[in-house]
Tab-separated table of C-alpha atoms in Angstrom:
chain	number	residue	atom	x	y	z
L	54	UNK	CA	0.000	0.000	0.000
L	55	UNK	CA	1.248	3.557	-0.528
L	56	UNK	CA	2.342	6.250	1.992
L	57	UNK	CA	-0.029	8.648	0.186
L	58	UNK	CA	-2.692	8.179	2.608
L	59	UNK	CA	-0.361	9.788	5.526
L	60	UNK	CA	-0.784	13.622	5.394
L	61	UNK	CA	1.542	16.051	7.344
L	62	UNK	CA	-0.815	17.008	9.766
L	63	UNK	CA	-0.398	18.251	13.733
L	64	UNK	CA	0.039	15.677	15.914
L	65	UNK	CA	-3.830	17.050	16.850
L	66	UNK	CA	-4.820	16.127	13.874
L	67	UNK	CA	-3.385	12.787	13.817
L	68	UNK	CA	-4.777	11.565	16.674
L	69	UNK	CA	-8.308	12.269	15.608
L	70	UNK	CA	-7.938	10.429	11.930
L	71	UNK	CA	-5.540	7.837	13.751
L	72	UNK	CA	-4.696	6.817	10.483
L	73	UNK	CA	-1.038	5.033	9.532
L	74	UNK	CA	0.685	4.014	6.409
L	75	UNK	CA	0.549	0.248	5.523
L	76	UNK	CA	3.975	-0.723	4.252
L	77	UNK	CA	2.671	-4.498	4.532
L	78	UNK	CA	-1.191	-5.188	4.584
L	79	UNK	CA	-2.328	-8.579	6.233
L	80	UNK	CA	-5.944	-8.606	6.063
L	81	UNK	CA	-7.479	-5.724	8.130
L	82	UNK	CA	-4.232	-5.446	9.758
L	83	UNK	CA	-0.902	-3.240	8.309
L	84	UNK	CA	2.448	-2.759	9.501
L	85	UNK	CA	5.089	-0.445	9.057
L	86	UNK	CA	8.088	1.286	10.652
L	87	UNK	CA	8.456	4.684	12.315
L	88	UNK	CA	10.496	6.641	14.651
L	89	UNK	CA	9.579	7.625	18.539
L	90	UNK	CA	9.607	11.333	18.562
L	91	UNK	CA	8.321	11.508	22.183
L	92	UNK	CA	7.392	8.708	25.276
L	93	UNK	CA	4.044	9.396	27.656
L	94	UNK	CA	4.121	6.556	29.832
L	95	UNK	CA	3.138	3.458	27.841
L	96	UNK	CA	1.875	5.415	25.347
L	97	UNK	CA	4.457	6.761	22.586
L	98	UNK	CA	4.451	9.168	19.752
L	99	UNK	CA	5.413	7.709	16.477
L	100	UNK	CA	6.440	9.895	13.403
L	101	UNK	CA	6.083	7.975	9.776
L	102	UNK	CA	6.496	9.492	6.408
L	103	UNK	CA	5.501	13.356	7.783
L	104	UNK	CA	2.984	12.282	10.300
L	105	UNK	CA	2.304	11.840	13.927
L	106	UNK	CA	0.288	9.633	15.585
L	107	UNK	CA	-0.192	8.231	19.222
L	108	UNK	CA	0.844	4.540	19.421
L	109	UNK	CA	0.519	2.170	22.725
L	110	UNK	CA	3.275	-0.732	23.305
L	111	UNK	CA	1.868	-4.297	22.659
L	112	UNK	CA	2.507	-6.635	25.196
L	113	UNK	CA	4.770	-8.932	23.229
L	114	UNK	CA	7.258	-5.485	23.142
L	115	UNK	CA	9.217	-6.482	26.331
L	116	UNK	CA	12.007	-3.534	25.277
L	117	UNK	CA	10.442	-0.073	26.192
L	118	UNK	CA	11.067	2.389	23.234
L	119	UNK	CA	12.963	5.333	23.546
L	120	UNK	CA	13.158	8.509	21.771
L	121	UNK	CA	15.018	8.519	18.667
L	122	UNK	CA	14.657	4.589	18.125
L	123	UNK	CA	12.784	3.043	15.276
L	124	UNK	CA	9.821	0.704	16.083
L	125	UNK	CA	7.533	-1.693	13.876
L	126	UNK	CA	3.748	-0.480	14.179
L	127	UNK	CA	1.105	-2.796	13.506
L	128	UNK	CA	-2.274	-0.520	13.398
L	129	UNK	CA	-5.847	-3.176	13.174
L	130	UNK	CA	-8.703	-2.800	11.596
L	131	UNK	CA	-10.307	-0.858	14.745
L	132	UNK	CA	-7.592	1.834	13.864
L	133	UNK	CA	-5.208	1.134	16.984
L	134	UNK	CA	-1.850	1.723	16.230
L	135	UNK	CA	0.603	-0.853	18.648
L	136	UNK	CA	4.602	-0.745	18.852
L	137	UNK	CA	5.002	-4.726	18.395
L	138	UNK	CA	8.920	-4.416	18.671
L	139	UNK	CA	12.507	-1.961	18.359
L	140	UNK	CA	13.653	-2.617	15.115
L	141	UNK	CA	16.956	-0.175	16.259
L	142	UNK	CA	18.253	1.754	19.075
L	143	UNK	CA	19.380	5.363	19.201
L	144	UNK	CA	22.576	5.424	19.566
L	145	UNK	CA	22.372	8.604	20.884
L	146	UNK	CA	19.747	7.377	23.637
L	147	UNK	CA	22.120	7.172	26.388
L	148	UNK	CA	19.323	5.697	28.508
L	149	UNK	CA	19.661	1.828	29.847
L	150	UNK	CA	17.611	-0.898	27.880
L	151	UNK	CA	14.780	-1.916	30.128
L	152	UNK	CA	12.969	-4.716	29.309
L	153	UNK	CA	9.601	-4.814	31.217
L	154	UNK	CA	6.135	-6.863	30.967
L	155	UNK	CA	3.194	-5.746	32.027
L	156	UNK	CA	2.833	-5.017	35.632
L	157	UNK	CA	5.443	-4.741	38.134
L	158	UNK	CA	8.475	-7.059	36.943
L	159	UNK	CA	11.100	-4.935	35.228
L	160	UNK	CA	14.535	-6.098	33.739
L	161	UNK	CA	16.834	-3.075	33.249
L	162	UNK	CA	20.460	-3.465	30.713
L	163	UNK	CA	22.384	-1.199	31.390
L	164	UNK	CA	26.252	-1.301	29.393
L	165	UNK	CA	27.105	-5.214	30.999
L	166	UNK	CA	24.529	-5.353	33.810
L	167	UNK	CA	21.474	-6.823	33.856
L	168	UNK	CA	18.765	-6.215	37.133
L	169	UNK	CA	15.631	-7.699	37.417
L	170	UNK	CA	12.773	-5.799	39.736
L	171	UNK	CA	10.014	-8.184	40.267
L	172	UNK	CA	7.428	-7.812	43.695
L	173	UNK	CA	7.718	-11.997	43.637
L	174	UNK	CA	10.863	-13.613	41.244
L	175	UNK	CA	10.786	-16.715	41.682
L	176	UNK	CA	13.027	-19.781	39.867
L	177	UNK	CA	12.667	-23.087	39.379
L	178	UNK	CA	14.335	-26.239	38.442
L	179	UNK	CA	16.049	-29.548	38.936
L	180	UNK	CA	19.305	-27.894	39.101
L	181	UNK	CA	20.489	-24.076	39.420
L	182	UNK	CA	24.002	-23.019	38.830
L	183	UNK	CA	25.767	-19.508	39.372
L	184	UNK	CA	29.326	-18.945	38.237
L	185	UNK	CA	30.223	-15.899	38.822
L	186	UNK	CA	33.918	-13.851	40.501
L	187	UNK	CA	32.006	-11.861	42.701
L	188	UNK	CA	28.526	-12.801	44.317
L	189	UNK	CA	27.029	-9.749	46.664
L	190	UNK	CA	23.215	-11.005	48.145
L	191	UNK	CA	21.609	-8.495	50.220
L	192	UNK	CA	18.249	-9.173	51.981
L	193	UNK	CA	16.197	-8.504	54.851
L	194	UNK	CA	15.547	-11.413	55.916
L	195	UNK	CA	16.486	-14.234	54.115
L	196	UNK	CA	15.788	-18.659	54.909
L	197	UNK	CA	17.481	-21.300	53.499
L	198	UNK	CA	15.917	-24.833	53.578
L	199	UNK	CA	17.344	-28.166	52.505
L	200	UNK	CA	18.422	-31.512	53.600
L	201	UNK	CA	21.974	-30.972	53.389
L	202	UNK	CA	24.091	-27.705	52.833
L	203	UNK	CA	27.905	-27.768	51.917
L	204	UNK	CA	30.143	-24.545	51.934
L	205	UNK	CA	33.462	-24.574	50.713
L	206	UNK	CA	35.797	-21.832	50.957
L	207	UNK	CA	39.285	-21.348	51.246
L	208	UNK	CA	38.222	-18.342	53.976
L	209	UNK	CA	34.768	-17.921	55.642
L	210	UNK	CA	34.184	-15.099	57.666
L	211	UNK	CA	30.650	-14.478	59.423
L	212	UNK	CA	30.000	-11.187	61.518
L	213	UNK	CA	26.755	-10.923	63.293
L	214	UNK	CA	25.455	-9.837	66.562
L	215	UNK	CA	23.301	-12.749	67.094
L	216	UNK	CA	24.852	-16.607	66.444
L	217	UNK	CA	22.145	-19.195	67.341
L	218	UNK	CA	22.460	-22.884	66.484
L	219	UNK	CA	20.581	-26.137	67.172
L	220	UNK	CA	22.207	-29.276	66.570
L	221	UNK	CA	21.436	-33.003	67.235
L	222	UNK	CA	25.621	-33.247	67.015
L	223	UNK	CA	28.552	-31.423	66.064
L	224	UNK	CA	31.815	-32.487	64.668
L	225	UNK	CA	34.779	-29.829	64.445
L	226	UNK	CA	38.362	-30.840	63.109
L	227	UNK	CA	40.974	-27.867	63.083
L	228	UNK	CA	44.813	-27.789	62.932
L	229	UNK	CA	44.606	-24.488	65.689
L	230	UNK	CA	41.171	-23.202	66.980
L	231	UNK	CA	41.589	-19.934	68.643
L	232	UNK	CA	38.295	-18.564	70.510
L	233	UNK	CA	38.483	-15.302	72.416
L	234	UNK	CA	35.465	-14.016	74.424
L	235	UNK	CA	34.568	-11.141	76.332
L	236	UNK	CA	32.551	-11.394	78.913
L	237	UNK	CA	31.128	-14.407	79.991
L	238	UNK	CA	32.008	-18.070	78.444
L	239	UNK	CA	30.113	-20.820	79.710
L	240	UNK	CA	29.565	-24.587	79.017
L	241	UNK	CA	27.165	-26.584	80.347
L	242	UNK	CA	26.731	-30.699	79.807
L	243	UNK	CA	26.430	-33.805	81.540
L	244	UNK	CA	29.644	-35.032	81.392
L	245	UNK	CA	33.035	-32.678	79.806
L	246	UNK	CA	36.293	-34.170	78.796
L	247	UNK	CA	39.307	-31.774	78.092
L	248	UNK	CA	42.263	-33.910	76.935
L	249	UNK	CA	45.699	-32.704	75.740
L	250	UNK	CA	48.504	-34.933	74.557
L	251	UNK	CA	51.551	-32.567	75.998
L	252	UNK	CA	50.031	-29.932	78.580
L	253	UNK	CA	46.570	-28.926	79.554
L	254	UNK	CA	47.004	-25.144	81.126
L	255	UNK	CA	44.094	-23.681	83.065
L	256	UNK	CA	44.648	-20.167	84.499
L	257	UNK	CA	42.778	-16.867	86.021
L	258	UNK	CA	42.919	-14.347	89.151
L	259	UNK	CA	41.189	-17.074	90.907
L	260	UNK	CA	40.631	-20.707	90.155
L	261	UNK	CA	38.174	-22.582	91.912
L	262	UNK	CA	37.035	-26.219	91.466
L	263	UNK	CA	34.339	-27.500	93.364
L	264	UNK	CA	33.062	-31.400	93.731
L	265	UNK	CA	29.835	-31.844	95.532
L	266	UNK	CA	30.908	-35.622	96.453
L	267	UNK	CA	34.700	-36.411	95.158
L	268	UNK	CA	37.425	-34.241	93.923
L	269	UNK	CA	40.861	-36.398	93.147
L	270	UNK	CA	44.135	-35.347	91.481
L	271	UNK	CA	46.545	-37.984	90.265
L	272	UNK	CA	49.811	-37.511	88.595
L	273	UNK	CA	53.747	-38.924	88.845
L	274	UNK	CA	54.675	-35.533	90.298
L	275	UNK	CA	52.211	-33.173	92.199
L	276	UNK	CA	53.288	-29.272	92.905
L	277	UNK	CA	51.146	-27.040	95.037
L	278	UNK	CA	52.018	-23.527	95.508
């Protein structure tokens, strides 16, 4: 079809006749390319062949049209004019590529980073791998559920002010374990077992052992004082 149909009008104009050039006609439908002179929300101004009209973004468009870029417009029978997809970029647009569907989930480009904004993301799947140099996971609150978690690490540091941990059993193996508290360190069990294979060293200001029926030292050599 030809672009004669198209006249230069005011954009005021255009959007009463809401009529667009039909460089490809598919029954009642037509599409055709154009360039975004301006951006009202979801709502965009195109610019074809002298004239303006108002265009909406379709919902298969997941990349959100900037000024300066050139779309493909599909307008229906019923008149509507849609932006169905960026054909090319601005390259003077210095604005990040966002990539957003309908609603609240946004996924933003910008240069070598990708976000994704979402109220609810969630991903699923037999198996989920991240390989990455540098991970950084910030949260509020955050839970982690499974029948058996592994770190490795050649260093793992965890600062907190609250450590609480409930275990059936725990088994520690370390070539030097150094533990420094201040304040109060205390231990309490049924039965506790401190063996050394060389020397066994308790001091403080004051020392004091107490045993409500038997208290018994044994040794080859015994030094008091």
């Amino acid at each position: 079809m030809s672009h004669s149909n198209i006249s230069a009008a005011s954009p005021r104009r255009a959007r009463t006749r809401r009529t667009a050039p039909a460089a490809r006609a598919v029954g009642d439908a037509s599409f055709w390319s154009a360039t975004v002179q301006a951006c009202e929300g979801e709502r965009f101004v195109v610019a074809c062949g002298g004239a303006l009209l108002h265009a909406r973004q379709a919902s298969s468009c997941l990349l959100v049209p900037g000024v300066g870029d050139t779309v493909a417009c599909l307008t229906t029978g019923a008149l509507d004019t849609w932006v169905v997809a960026v054909l090319q970029r601005d390259a003077k647009n210095p604005a990040p590529q966002l990539l957003q569907c309908h609603g609240d989930t946004r996924l933003v480009v910008s240069g070598g980073a990708l976000r994704i904004e979402a109220p609810d993301l969630q991903l699923h799947g037999d198996r989920l791998g991240v390989t990455a140099p540098q991970l950084t996971v910030s949260t509020e609150t955050a839970e982690v559920v499974g029948r058996h978690l592994r770190v490795i690490g050649s260093t793992v540091k965890v600062v907190g002010s609250v450590l609480s941990t409930v275990m059936d059993r725990v088994n520690h193996f370390s070539r030097n374990y150094l533990r420094t508290t201040r304040g109060v360190d205390r231990v309490s069990a049924t039965h506790i077992e401190c063996e050394a294979e060389q020397l066994l060293r308790l001091q403080g200001e004051h020392a004091l052992v107490n045993g409500t029926k038997l208290v018994k030292a044994r040794g080859a050599q015994i030094h008091f004082g």
